[in-house]
Short mmCIF file of C-alpha atoms in Angstrom, two decimals:
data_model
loop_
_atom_site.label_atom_id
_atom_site.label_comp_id
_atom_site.label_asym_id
_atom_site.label_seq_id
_atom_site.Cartn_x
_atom_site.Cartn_y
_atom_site.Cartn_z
CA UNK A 27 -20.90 -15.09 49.95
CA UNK A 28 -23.01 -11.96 49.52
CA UNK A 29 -21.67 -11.95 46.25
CA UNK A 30 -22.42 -15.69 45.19
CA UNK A 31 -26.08 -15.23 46.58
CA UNK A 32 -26.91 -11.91 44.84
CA UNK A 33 -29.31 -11.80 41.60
CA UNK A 34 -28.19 -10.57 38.50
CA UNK A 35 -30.01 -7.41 39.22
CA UNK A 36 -28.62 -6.91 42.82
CA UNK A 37 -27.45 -2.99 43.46
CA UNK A 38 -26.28 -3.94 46.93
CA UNK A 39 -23.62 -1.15 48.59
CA UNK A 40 -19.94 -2.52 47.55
CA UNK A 41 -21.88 -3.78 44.02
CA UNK A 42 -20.60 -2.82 40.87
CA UNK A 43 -22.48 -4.32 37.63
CA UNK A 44 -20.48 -6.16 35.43
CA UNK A 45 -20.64 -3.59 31.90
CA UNK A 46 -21.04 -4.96 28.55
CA UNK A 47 -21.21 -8.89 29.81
CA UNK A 48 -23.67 -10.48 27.59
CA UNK A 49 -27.02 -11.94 29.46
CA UNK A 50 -29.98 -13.81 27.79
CA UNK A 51 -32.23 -12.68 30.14
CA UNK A 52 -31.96 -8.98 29.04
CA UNK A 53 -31.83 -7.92 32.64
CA UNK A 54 -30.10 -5.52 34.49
CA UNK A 55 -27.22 -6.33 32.44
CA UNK A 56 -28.68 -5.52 29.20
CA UNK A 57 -29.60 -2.03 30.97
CA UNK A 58 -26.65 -0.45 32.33
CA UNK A 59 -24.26 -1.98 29.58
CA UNK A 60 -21.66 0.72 28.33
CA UNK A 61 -23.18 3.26 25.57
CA UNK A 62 -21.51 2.83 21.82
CA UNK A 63 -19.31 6.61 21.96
CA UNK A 64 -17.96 7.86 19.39
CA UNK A 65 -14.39 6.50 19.99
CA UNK A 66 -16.02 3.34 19.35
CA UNK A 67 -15.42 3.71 15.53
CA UNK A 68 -12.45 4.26 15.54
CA UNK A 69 -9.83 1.14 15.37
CA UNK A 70 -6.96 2.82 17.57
CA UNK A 71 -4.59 -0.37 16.87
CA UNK A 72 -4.67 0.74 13.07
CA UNK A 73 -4.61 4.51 13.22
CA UNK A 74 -1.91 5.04 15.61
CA UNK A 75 0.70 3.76 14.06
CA UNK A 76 -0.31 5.09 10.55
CA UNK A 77 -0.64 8.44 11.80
CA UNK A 78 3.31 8.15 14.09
CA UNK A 79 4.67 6.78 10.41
CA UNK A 80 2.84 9.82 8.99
CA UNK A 81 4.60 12.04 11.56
CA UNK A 82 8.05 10.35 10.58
CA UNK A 83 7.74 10.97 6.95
CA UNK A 84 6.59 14.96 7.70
CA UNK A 85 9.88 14.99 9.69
CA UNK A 86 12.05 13.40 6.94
CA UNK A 87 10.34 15.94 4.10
CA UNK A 88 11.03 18.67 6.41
CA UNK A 89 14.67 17.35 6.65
CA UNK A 90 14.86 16.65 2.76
CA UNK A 91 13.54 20.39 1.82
CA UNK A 92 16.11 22.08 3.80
CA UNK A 93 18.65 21.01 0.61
CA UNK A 94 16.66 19.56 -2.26
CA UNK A 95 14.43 22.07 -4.22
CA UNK A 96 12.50 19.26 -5.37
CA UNK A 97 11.11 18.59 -2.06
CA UNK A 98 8.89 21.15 -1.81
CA UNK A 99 7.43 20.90 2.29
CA UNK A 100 4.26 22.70 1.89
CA UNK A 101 3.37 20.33 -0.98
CA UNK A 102 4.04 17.84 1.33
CA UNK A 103 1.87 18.91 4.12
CA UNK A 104 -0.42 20.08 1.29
CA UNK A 105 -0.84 16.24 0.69
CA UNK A 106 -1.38 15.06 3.92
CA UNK A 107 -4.20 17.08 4.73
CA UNK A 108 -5.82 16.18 1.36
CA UNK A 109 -5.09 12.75 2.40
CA UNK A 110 -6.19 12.85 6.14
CA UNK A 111 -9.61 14.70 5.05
CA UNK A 112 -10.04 12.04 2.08
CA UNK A 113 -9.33 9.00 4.98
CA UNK A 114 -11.97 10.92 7.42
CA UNK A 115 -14.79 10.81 4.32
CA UNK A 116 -14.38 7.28 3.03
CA UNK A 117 -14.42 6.15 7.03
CA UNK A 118 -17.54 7.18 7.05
CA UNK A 119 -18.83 6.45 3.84
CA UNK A 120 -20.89 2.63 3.60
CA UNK A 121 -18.16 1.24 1.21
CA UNK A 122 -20.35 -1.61 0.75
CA UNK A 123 -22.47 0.07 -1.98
CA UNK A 124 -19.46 -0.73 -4.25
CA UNK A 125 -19.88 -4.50 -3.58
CA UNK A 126 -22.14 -4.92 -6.47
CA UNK A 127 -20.27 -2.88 -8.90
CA UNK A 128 -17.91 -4.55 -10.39
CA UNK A 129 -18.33 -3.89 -13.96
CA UNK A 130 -18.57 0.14 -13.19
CA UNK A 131 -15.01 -0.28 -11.34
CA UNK A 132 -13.58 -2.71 -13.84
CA UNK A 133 -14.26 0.19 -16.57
CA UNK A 134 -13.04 2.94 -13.85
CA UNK A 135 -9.28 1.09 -13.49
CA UNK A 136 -9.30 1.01 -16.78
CA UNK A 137 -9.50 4.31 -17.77
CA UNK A 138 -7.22 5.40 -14.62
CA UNK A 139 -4.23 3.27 -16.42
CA UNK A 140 -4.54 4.84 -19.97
CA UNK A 141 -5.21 8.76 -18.66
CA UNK A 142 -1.94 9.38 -19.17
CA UNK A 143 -2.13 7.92 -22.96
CA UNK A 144 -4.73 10.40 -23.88
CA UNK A 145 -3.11 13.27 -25.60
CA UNK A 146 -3.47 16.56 -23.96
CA UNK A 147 -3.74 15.18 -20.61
CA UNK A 148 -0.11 13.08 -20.45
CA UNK A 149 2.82 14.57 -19.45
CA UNK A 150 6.51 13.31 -18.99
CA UNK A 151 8.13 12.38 -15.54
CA UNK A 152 11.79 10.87 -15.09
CA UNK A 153 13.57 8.78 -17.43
CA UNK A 154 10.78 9.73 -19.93
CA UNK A 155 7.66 8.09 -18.53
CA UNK A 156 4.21 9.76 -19.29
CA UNK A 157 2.62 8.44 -16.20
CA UNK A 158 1.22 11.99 -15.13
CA UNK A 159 -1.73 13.74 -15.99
CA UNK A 160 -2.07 17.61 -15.74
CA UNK A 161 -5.95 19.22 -15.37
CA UNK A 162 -5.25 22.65 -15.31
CA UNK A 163 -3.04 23.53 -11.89
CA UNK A 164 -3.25 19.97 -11.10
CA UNK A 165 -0.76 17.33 -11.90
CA UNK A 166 -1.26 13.59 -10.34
CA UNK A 167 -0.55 10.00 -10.97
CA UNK A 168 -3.80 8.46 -11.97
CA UNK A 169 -1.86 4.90 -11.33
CA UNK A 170 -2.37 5.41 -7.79
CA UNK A 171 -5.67 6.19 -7.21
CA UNK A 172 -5.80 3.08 -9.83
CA UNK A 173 -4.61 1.16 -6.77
CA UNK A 174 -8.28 1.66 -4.47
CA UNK A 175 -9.99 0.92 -7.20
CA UNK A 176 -7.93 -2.13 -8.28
CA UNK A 177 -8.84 -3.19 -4.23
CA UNK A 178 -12.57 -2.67 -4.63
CA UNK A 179 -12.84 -4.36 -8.10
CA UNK A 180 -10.76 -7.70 -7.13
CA UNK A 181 -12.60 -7.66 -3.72
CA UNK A 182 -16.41 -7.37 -5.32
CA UNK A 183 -15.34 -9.83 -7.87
CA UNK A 184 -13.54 -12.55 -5.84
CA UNK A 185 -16.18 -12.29 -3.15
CA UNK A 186 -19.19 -12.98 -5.06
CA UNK A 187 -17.59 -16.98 -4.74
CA UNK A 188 -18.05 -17.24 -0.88
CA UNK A 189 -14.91 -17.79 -0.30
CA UNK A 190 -14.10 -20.69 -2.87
CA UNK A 191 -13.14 -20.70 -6.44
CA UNK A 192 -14.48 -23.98 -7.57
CA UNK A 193 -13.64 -23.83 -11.12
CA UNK A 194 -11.05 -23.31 -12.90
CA UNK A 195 -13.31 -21.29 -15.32
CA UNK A 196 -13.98 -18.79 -12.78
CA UNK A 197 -10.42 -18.29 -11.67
CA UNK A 198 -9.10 -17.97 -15.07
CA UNK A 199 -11.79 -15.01 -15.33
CA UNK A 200 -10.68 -13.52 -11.76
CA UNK A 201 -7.10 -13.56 -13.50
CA UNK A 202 -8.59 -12.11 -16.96
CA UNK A 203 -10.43 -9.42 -14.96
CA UNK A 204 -6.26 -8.62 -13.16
CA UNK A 205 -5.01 -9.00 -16.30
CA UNK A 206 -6.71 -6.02 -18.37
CA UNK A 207 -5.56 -3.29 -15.88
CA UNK A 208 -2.12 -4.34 -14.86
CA UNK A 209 -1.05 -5.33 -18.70
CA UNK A 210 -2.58 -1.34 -19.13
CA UNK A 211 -0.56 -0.09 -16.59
CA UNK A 212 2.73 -2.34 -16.87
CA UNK A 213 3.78 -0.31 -20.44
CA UNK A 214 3.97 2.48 -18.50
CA UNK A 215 5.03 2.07 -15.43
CA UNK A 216 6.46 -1.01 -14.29
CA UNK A 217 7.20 -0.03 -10.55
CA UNK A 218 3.01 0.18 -9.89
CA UNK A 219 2.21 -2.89 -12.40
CA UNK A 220 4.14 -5.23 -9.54
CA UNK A 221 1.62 -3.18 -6.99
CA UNK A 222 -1.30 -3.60 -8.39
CA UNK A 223 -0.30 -7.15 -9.62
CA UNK A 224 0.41 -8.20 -5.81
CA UNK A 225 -3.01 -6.57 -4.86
CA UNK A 226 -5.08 -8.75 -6.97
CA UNK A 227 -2.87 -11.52 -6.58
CA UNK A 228 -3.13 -11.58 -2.63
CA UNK A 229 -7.09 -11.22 -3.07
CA UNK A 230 -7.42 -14.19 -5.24
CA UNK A 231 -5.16 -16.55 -3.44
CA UNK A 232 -7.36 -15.35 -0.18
CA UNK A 233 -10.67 -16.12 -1.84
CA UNK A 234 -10.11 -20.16 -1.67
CA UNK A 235 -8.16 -20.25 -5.01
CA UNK A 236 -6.94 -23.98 -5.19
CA UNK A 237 -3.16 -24.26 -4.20
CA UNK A 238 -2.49 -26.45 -7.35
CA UNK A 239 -3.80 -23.13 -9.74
CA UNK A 240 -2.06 -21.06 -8.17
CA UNK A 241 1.23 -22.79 -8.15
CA UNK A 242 0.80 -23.35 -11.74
CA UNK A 243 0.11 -19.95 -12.43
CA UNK A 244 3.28 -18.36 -10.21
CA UNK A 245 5.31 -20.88 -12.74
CA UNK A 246 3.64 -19.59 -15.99
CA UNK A 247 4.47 -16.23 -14.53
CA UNK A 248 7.80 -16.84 -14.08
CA UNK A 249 8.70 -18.60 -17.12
CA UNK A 250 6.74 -15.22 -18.88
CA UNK A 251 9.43 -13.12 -16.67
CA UNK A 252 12.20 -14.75 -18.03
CA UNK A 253 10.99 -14.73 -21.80
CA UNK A 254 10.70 -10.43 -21.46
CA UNK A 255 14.22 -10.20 -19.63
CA UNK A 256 15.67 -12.23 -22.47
CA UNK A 257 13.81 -11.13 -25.36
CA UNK A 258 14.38 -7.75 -24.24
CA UNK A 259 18.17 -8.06 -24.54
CA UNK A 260 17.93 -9.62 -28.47
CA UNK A 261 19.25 -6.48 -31.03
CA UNK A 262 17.45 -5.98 -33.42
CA UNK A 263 13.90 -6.92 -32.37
CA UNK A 264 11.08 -4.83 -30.58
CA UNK A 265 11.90 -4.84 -26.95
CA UNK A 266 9.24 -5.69 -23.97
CA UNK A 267 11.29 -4.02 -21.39
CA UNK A 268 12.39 -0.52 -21.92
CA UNK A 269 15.82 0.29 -21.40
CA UNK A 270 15.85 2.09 -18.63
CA UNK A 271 14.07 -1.21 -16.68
CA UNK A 272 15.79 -3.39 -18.24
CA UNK A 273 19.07 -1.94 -16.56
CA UNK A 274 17.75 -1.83 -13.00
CA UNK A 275 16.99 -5.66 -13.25
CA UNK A 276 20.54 -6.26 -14.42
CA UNK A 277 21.74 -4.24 -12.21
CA UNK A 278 20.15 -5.67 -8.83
CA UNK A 279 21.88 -8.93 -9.67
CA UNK A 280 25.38 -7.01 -11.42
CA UNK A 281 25.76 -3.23 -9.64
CA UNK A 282 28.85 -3.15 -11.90
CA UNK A 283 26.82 -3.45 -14.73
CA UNK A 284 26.32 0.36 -14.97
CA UNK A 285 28.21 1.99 -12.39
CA UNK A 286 27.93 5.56 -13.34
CA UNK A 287 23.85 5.09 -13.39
CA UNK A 288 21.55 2.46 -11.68
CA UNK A 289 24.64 1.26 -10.49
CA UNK A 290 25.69 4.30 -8.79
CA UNK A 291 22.35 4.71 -7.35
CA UNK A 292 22.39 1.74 -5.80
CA UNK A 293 26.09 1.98 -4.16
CA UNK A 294 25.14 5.62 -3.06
CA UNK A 295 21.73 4.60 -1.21
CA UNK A 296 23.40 1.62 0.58
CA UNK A 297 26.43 3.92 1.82
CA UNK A 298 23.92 6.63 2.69
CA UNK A 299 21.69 3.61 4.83
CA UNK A 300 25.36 2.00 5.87
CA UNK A 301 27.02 5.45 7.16
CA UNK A 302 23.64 6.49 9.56
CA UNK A 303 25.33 3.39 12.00
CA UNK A 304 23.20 2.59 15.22
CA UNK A 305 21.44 6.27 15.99
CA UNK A 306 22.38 8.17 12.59
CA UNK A 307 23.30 11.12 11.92
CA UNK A 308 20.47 13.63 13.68
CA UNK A 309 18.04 15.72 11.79
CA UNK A 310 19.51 17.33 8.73
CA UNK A 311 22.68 15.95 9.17
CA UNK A 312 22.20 13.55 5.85
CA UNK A 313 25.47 14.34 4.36
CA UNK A 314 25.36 11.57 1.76
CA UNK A 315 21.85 11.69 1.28
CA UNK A 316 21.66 15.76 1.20
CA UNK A 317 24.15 16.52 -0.51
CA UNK A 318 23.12 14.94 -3.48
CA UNK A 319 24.82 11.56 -4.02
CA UNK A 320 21.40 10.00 -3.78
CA UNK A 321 18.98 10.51 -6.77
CA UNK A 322 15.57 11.15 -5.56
CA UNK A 323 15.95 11.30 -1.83
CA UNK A 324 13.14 12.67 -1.22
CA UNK A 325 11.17 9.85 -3.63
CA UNK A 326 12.33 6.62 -4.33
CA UNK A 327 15.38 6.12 -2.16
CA UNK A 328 13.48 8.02 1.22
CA UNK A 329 14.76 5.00 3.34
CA UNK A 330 18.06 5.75 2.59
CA UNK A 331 17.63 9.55 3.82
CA UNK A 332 15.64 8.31 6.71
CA UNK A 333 18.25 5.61 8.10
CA UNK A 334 21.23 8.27 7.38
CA UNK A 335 19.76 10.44 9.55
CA UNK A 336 18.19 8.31 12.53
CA UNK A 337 20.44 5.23 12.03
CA UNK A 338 19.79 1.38 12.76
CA UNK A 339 17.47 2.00 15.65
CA UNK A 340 14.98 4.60 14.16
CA UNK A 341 15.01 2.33 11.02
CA UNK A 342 13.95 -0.87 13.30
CA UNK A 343 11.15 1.67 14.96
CA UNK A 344 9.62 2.81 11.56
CA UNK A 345 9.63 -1.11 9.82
CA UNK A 346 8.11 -1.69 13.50
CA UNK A 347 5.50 1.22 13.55
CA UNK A 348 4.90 -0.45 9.29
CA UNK A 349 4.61 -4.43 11.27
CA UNK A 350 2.16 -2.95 13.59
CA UNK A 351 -0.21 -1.08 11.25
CA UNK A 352 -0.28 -4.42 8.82
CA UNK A 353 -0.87 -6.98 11.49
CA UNK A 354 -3.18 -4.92 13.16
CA UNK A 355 -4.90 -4.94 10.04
CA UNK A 356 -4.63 -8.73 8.97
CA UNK A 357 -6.29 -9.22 12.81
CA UNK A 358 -9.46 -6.86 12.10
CA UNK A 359 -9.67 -8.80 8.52
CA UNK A 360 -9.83 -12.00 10.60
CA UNK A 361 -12.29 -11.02 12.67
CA UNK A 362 -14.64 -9.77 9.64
CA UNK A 363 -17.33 -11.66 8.66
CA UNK A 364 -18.39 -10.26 5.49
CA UNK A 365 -16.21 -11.67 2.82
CA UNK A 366 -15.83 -8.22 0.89
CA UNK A 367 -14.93 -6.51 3.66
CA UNK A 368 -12.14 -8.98 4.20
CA UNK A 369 -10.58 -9.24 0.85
CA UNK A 370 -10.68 -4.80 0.93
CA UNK A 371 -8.24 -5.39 4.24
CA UNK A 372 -6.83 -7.95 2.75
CA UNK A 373 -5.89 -5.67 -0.59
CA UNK A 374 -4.36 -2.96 1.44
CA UNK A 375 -2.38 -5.29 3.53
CA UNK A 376 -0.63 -6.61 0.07
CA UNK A 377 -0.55 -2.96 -1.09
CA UNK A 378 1.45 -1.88 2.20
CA UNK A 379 3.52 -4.69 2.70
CA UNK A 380 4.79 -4.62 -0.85
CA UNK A 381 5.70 -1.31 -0.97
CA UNK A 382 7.55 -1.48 1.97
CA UNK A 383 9.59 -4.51 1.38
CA UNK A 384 10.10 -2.82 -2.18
CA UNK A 385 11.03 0.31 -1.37
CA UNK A 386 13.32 -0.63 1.60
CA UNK A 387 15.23 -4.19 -0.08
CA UNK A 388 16.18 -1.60 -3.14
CA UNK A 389 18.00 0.98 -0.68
CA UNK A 390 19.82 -1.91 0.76
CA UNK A 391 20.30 -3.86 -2.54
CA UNK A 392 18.13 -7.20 -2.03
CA UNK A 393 15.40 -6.14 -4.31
CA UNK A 394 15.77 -4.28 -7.72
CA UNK A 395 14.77 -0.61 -8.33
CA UNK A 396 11.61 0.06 -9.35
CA UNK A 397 10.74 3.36 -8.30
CA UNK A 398 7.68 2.34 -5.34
CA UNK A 399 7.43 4.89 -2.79
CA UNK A 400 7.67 4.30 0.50
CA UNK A 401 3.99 4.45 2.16
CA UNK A 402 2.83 7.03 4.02
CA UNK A 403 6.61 8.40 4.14
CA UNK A 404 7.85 9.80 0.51
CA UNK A 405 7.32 12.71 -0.87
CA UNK A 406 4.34 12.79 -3.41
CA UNK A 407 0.40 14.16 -3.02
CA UNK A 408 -0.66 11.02 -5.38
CA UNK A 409 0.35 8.10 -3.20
CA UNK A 410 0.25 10.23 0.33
CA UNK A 411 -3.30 10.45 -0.48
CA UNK A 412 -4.23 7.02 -1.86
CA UNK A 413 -2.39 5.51 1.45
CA UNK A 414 -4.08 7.72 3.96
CA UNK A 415 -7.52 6.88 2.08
CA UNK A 416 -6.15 3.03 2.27
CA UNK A 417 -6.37 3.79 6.38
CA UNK A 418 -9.70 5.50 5.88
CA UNK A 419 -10.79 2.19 4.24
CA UNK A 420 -9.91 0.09 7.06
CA UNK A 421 -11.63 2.22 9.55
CA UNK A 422 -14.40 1.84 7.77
CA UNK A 423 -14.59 -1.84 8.00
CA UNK A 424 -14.15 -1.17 11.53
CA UNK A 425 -16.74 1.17 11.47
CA UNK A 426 -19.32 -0.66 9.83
CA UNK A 427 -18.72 -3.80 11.54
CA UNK A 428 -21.39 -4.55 13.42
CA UNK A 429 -23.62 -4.16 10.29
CA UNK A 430 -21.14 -6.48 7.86
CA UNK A 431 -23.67 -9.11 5.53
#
């Protein structure tokens, strides 16, 4: 009863106030409610498990450099400390400022997705893409850090509408304002034209795009698909596709097709995934992947290295440790009330999630090879940075929440 007939301000002995409850009458509540610490900002349910997926790809680098030259581990680490102390300054930057500045970042993704065109500054990678760019010592991917700004310019454009797109004249320009970057970056590299075409895709579907456009534009798309494939396999005539992608498209529906190349690939990675069995192999122990029956283990087919090594289970804990970090993030976007800030979480939830469905269906053969690195886990400064900076971005929303518009 003592407790029932107590005030709100009572500090009777056996009394403990009730912290943080909210009270309209500003009393003693209001007064010994817990302090905002530091540890406040940060959103724990989002970090952790991008930092323990983080720790898993150091581990499977480490395991990759012991055999493959091209794995180079203090690049590597080199990368993620770039990318950690990148992630610490945009969480707490006000990425709000950008909200307004959507002409300056339209411009900006544009000239990220022809760098590599300008002569002097392109140089080749595999299979004779010029999707690199060297500045002196420095040699990077300007497609990725293409991907952020492809994020902030869908999300400041799609937001201005309030959440919906009431005519059909302003979606069309939401999908002319996609269009210009990813038909800049698709001639080059087709693997990050499906990323950054997901990106914006997810945005505008999330911004209260009618269901009816949107179905009728996934069906113009598709019918568009089909035309390239086929026009790309006429002699005689200027081809969309180039060879090389071409071939991995026929190949994901024939392996056969090409067995000594994509084909081969393909049969190699799946054995490699197939042979680690319930707890894999143990660290280092990769004999299919290791020993060089993979292409690009340490790249494109890091899965396939990963699951040799730790098997089915360690496989089901990373894609679990990946499940946790995007619906963690999909929850914070749901609780945001600033439209931009929703549509940025909602941008690097479409950039994650694709990339890991990608990168993992192609090592076990139920999506086609493209060449998308695994997030947070394959070996490469460029995208180790631009995902860490991703996290950064979230925390930031986090961060800032309690001053969202």
């Amino acid at each position: 009863m003592a407790l029932e007939m107590a005030g709100p301000g009572a500090t009777s002995t056996g009394m403990l106030p009730t912290l943080g409850t909210r009270s309209g009458g500003g009393g003693a509540h209001s007064r010994v409610g817990r302090r905002k610490g530091p540890l406040d900002d940060i959103y724990f349910s989002q970090l952790i498990p991008s930092l323990l997926i983080v720790i898993l790809g150091i581990i499977t680098i480490w395991s990759a450099s012991l055999s493959i030259p091209e794995a180079n581990f203090a690049s590597h680490l080199a990368g993620v400390a770039i990318g950690l102390v990148a992630a610490v300054v945009v969480w707490r930057y006000d990425y709000r400022v950008l909200a307004n500045m959507t002409t300056a970042l339209f411009v900006l993704a544009c000239v990220l997705m022809v760098l590599p065109r300008i002569p002097g500054l392109g140089v080749e990678g595999g299979l004779g893409m010029v999707g690199w760019v060297r500045i002196g010592p420095l040699r990077f991917q300007p497609s990725e850090p293409g991907k952020i700004v492809t994020i902030f310019l869908m999300a400041a454009a799609c937001a201005q509408y309030n959440g919906k797109i009431e005519t059909f004249r302003d979606y069309a320009k939401l999908c002319g304002t996609l269009l210009v970057p990813l038909l800049l970056i698709l001639s080059l590299d087709l693997g990050t034209g499906l990323v950054i075409f997901f990106i914006g895709a997810a945005i505008i579907i999330c911004s209260g795009a009618p269901r009816s456009w949107v179905l009728a534009t996934i069906a113009l798309i598709v019918l568009v698909a089909a035309f390239v494939i086929i026009e790309s396999q006429i002699e005689g005539i200027p081809h969309i596709l180039q060879e090389y992608q071409l071939k991995r498209l026929i190949v994901f529906i024939n392996p056969d097709v090409d067995p000594t190349d994509d084909g081969y690939n393909l049969r190699q990675a799946m054995i490699a995934v197939g042979s680690g069995g319930l707890f894999g192999k143990g660290f280092g122990n990769a004999s299919q992947a290791l020993s060089g029956f993979v292409p690009e283990a340490q790249t494109d087919f890091v899965f396939s290295l990963f699951a040799e090594q730790f098997g089915f289970v360690g496989s089901i804990v990373l894609l679990a440790l990946f499940a946790w970090m995007i619906f963690s993030t999909i929850i914070l976007a749901m609780r945001t009330e600033s439209i931009f800030s929703r549509l940025l979480l909602v941008g690097c939830v479409a950039m994650w999630t694709f990339q890991v469905l990608e990168n993992v269906g192609m090592c076990l053969g139920i999506m086609p090879i493209t060449g998308i690195p695994l997030p947070f886990v394959s070996y490469g400064s460029s995208s180790m940075v631009v995902q860490l900076v991703s996290v950064g971005l979230a925390q930031s929303v986090w961060r800032h929440r309690q001053k969202a518009a």
